[in-house]
Amino acid sequence: MVTVSHEAVTQFQALMDQVDEPLKITFQNIHRGYPTETLVRFLKARDGNVSKAHKMLMDCLHWRAQNEIDKILSKPIVPTELYRAVRDSQLIGMSGYSREGLPVFAVGVGLSTFDKASVHCYVQSHIQINEYRDRVILPSASAKHGRPITTCVKVLDMTGLKLSALSQIKLLTIISTVDDLNYPEKTNTYYIVNVPYIFSACWKVVKPLLQERTRKKIQVLQGSGRDELLKIMDFESLPHFCRREDSGSSRSSENKNCFSLDHPFHQQLYNYIKQQSLIIEPIQPVKQGSFHVDLPEPAAEGTEIAKTIESELHKIENRNGLTQSLDDV
């Protein structure tokens, strides 16, 4: 793991003190009262190099300013039917907190189809969840525990992962790039559960391509991961697809499905965005559709990983095709 020195943080802070006032306000919206912890995150993302971390943070601030990210929580995806379609096809939610007070986010990787709305809707929704986490959830957790809580835990459900995932790689790479460049080091640990063969095959070739600090954050658990996850969180905070002792499902009918728009987390998020839209832009009518954000170019590492996954999926597809042909003989 990267160890960030006090001297590096001091140098970085001195550089940020020289930033123009509008960008200082944007920086305040990022750090939410914890500037040192934010500087450390960017330093870790650039292996402790102050000049690279400074460039990364400045690029992030300019991206936020150019795309009005500070206002994105006042831009609802409307009508509600469109937002419900996004929620039904981009499976993500918050199921509770770890015993250390970290928010637990669940992601239905395998059953997310991303086929009910535009790319811009999915990117907007993803950024809004990031911003709500950083501006509302994490500050509230920090206040409750009396210490900075600036990261979360993610549980990734691979139930239903199929070869059709090939069509989603481009969008997932865009979302991953947005996170890497503008929300670095926000996830403490990734727990991967309900793993099918197709994931295992891809993981084998992708793992060596990941940076060491990323690899160390990823834990692939057996089955639904229930027993391991109960070591760090209470049963009430387990994502619904981890609650059974055998493999769960991202589309479980249990009433605790945190992916559903009807779940308390999504109700609170959507109501917050609608309220903010009335406060910040009370006169202007809310535009239908999505709020466009400039889509970033994937970094070299992300592109290589995407190509490797694509190649591996094609190999599996070809093997399956050959097997099917032999079966037909």
XYZ file of C-alpha atoms in Angstrom:
329
model
C 0.000 0.000 0.000
C 1.106 3.585 -0.717
C 2.285 5.436 2.386
C 1.661 9.176 2.118
C 4.095 11.374 4.060
C 3.118 14.454 6.059
C 5.563 16.458 3.918
C 3.769 15.417 0.714
C 0.408 16.499 2.145
C 1.888 19.860 3.227
C 3.333 20.467 -0.255
C 0.035 19.513 -1.873
C -1.914 21.821 0.452
C 0.410 24.715 -0.405
C -0.338 24.185 -4.108
C -4.085 24.064 -3.467
C -3.915 27.315 -1.486
C -2.992 29.044 -4.757
C -6.128 27.878 -6.590
C -8.592 30.489 -7.888
C -11.656 31.158 -5.725
C -14.281 29.417 -7.954
C -12.236 26.208 -7.944
C -11.675 26.538 -4.178
C -15.454 26.412 -3.737
C -15.596 23.300 -5.925
C -12.792 21.774 -3.844
C -14.830 22.469 -0.701
C -17.725 20.557 -2.286
C -15.373 17.606 -2.719
C -13.727 17.528 0.699
C -16.826 18.422 2.781
C -14.710 19.591 5.717
C -11.971 16.955 5.359
C -9.376 18.521 3.011
C -6.402 16.517 4.342
C -8.154 13.181 3.818
C -9.079 14.282 0.282
C -5.494 15.243 -0.562
C -4.315 11.878 0.780
C -6.791 10.073 -1.509
C -5.440 11.829 -4.599
C -1.851 11.241 -3.481
C -2.547 7.523 -3.037
C -4.064 7.421 -6.515
C -0.792 8.775 -7.914
C 1.560 6.698 -5.743
C 2.482 9.621 -3.490
C 3.744 11.854 -6.330
C 2.721 15.431 -5.406
C 2.911 16.968 -8.897
C 0.890 14.108 -10.456
C -1.676 14.203 -7.649
C -1.963 17.993 -8.046
C -2.571 17.654 -11.800
C -5.147 14.924 -11.155
C -7.049 17.047 -8.637
C -6.909 20.172 -10.848
C -8.212 18.154 -13.813
C -10.994 16.878 -11.551
C -11.903 20.422 -10.434
C -11.990 21.656 -14.050
C -14.139 18.655 -15.055
C -16.559 19.464 -12.241
C -16.715 23.143 -13.232
C -17.161 22.469 -16.961
C -19.903 19.888 -16.368
C -21.629 21.672 -13.434
C -21.163 18.616 -11.228
C -21.755 20.784 -8.144
C -25.352 21.188 -9.418
C -25.944 17.596 -10.533
C -27.943 16.766 -7.391
C -30.509 19.333 -8.532
C -30.968 17.679 -11.951
C -33.539 14.867 -11.631
C -33.861 12.254 -14.348
C -37.470 12.775 -15.421
C -40.115 11.603 -15.935
C -40.195 9.169 -13.022
C -40.850 6.299 -15.453
C -37.471 6.946 -17.080
C -35.725 6.999 -13.715
C -37.468 3.751 -12.720
C -36.245 2.212 -15.990
C -32.696 3.302 -15.132
C -32.971 1.761 -11.659
C -34.340 -1.497 -13.118
C -31.418 -1.825 -15.544
C -28.510 -0.272 -13.574
C -28.610 -2.301 -10.374
C -26.995 -0.419 -7.516
C -28.131 0.520 -4.034
C -27.110 0.951 -0.428
C -27.956 -1.865 1.964
C -26.623 -0.477 5.268
C -23.339 0.092 7.113
C -20.369 -1.999 8.180
C -19.593 -2.260 11.897
C -16.893 0.387 11.347
C -19.567 2.770 10.067
C -18.718 2.527 6.354
C -21.694 2.621 3.944
C -22.279 -0.707 2.176
C -23.127 -0.332 -1.515
C -24.420 -3.294 -3.512
C -23.944 -3.604 -7.282
C -25.745 -6.149 -9.452
C -23.055 -6.523 -12.088
C -24.394 -9.705 -13.671
C -28.031 -8.673 -14.091
C -27.557 -4.995 -15.002
C -28.613 -4.660 -18.656
C -28.099 -0.914 -19.310
C -30.646 -1.158 -22.118
C -33.540 1.024 -20.956
C -32.033 4.513 -21.303
C -29.220 6.483 -22.936
C -25.561 6.272 -21.929
C -25.880 9.811 -20.543
C -28.744 8.767 -18.234
C -26.673 5.936 -16.767
C -23.588 8.159 -16.332
C -25.714 10.900 -14.728
C -27.323 8.402 -12.353
C -23.928 6.948 -11.396
C -22.446 10.382 -10.671
C -25.529 11.398 -8.668
C -25.143 8.338 -6.438
C -21.435 9.182 -5.994
C -22.272 12.775 -5.089
C -25.094 11.820 -2.716
C -22.720 9.381 -1.018
C -20.034 12.058 -0.669
C -22.240 15.033 0.247
C -24.938 13.365 2.375
C -24.187 9.755 3.394
C -20.494 10.058 4.356
C -20.797 13.409 6.220
C -23.746 11.982 8.164
C -21.735 8.839 9.054
C -18.752 11.005 10.077
C -20.944 13.119 12.359
C -22.507 10.028 13.904
C -19.159 8.366 14.685
C -17.233 11.541 15.533
C -14.432 10.800 13.062
C -13.856 11.134 9.295
C -15.572 8.392 7.302
C -14.621 9.021 3.697
C -14.833 5.589 2.049
C -17.383 2.846 1.489
C -17.562 -0.923 1.004
C -18.915 -2.417 -2.236
C -20.431 -5.882 -2.692
C -20.539 -6.911 -6.365
C -23.064 -9.604 -7.309
C -22.067 -11.609 -10.393
C -25.325 -13.608 -10.547
C -26.490 -13.903 -14.161
C -23.221 -12.777 -15.763
C -23.380 -13.871 -19.417
C -21.498 -13.467 -22.680
C -23.926 -10.655 -23.517
C -21.875 -8.583 -21.049
C -19.658 -7.860 -24.075
C -22.122 -5.177 -25.157
C -21.783 -3.373 -21.806
C -17.998 -3.170 -21.611
C -17.789 0.266 -23.256
C -20.290 1.862 -20.836
C -18.736 0.163 -17.798
C -15.304 1.416 -18.892
C -16.664 4.979 -19.116
C -18.187 4.751 -15.622
C -15.004 3.206 -14.228
C -12.923 5.997 -15.801
C -15.181 8.674 -14.268
C -14.561 7.080 -10.857
C -10.811 6.590 -11.336
C -10.213 10.197 -12.390
C -12.653 12.052 -10.146
C -13.529 9.821 -7.165
C -10.244 8.046 -6.408
C -9.792 5.779 -3.402
C -13.430 6.037 -2.310
C -13.905 2.274 -1.967
C -12.217 0.534 0.955
C -12.894 -3.052 -0.206
C -14.671 -4.756 -3.103
C -16.339 -8.065 -2.191
C -17.275 -10.187 -5.214
C -19.975 -12.820 -4.685
C -22.086 -15.389 -6.586
C -19.280 -15.958 -9.073
C -20.037 -18.010 -12.230
C -17.421 -19.689 -14.446
C -17.396 -16.806 -16.919
C -16.206 -14.408 -14.210
C -13.524 -16.817 -12.976
C -12.146 -17.131 -16.518
C -11.989 -13.333 -16.980
C -10.621 -12.694 -13.477
C -7.686 -14.997 -14.142
C -6.450 -12.811 -17.018
C -7.534 -9.410 -15.648
C -6.055 -9.731 -12.148
C -2.401 -9.386 -13.297
C -3.298 -6.161 -15.167
C -4.615 -4.384 -12.075
C -2.437 -2.088 -10.004
C -1.329 -3.661 -6.739
C -3.319 -1.236 -4.584
C -6.479 -2.176 -6.517
C -5.790 -5.916 -6.329
C -5.405 -5.727 -2.557
C -8.882 -4.224 -2.243
C -10.634 -7.067 -4.077
C -11.847 -10.190 -2.306
C -13.622 -12.951 -4.251
C -15.851 -14.814 -1.766
C -17.383 -18.272 -1.911
C -21.054 -18.521 -2.820
C -23.164 -15.603 -1.639
C -20.379 -14.463 0.707
C -22.805 -14.385 3.616
C -20.536 -15.873 6.295
C -17.538 -13.687 5.410
C -19.604 -10.511 5.154
C -21.239 -11.163 8.534
C -17.767 -10.726 10.037
C -17.808 -7.031 9.064
C -21.523 -6.133 9.103
C -24.779 -7.131 10.804
C -27.377 -9.253 9.007
C -29.617 -6.195 8.514
C -26.898 -4.569 6.390
C -26.296 -7.592 4.144
C -27.367 -6.974 0.537
C -30.461 -9.033 -0.276
C -28.527 -11.330 -2.638
C -26.193 -12.370 0.219
C -28.876 -13.285 2.753
C -29.287 -16.903 1.764
C -26.677 -19.468 2.673
C -26.565 -20.658 -0.944
C -26.200 -18.395 -3.978
C -28.510 -15.424 -3.906
C -29.928 -13.370 -6.724
C -29.696 -9.710 -7.681
C -33.403 -9.644 -8.457
C -34.519 -11.334 -5.239
C -38.149 -10.662 -4.370
C -37.277 -10.005 -0.735
C -38.576 -6.699 0.552
C -35.017 -5.526 1.255
C -34.052 -5.303 -2.435
C -31.805 -2.228 -2.299
C -31.753 -1.946 -6.115
C -35.451 -1.089 -6.250
C -36.630 2.506 -6.629
C -39.036 1.689 -3.786
C -36.167 0.956 -1.364
C -35.697 3.705 1.292
C -32.213 4.615 -0.016
C -33.469 5.342 -3.536
C -36.576 7.101 -2.242
C -34.409 9.382 -0.088
C -31.990 10.011 -2.963
C -34.677 10.813 -5.517
C -36.648 13.027 -3.111
C -33.410 14.862 -2.205
C -32.690 15.556 -5.883
C -36.242 16.791 -6.508
C -36.081 19.078 -3.456
C -32.709 20.476 -4.555
C -34.096 21.158 -8.034
C -36.856 23.300 -6.483
C -34.352 25.218 -4.322
C -31.645 25.862 -6.925
C -33.769 26.267 -10.068
C -37.295 27.009 -8.796
C -38.463 28.967 -11.859
C -37.084 26.906 -14.733
C -39.124 23.851 -15.737
C -37.323 20.551 -15.182
C -36.027 19.257 -18.521
C -37.066 15.809 -19.673
C -34.325 13.246 -20.238
C -30.786 13.393 -18.927
C -28.130 15.929 -17.937
C -25.156 15.487 -20.280
C -21.689 15.081 -18.826
C -18.569 14.999 -20.988
C -17.577 11.346 -21.289
C -13.895 10.792 -20.482
C -11.395 8.905 -22.605
C -10.454 5.687 -20.788
C -6.902 5.523 -19.441
C -4.467 3.078 -21.033
C -4.880 0.624 -18.152
C -8.678 0.678 -18.424
C -8.557 0.175 -22.192
C -6.196 -2.782 -21.846
C -8.413 -4.396 -19.203
C -11.527 -3.882 -21.347
C -9.803 -5.433 -24.385
C -8.597 -8.377 -22.283
C -12.104 -9.048 -20.931
C -13.542 -8.742 -24.446
C -10.959 -11.179 -25.803
C -11.618 -13.696 -23.024
C -15.386 -13.496 -23.517
C -14.919 -14.110 -27.250
C -12.791 -17.183 -26.475
C -15.522 -18.558 -24.205
C -18.132 -17.734 -26.843
C -16.120 -19.578 -29.517
C -15.607 -22.592 -27.229
C -19.336 -22.668 -26.501
C -20.083 -22.410 -30.218
C -17.737 -25.312 -30.986
C -19.322 -27.423 -28.236
C -22.789 -26.622 -29.594
C -21.661 -27.582 -33.123
C -20.308 -30.915 -31.893
C -23.525 -31.549 -30.002
C -25.458 -30.978 -33.216
C -23.383 -33.499 -35.143
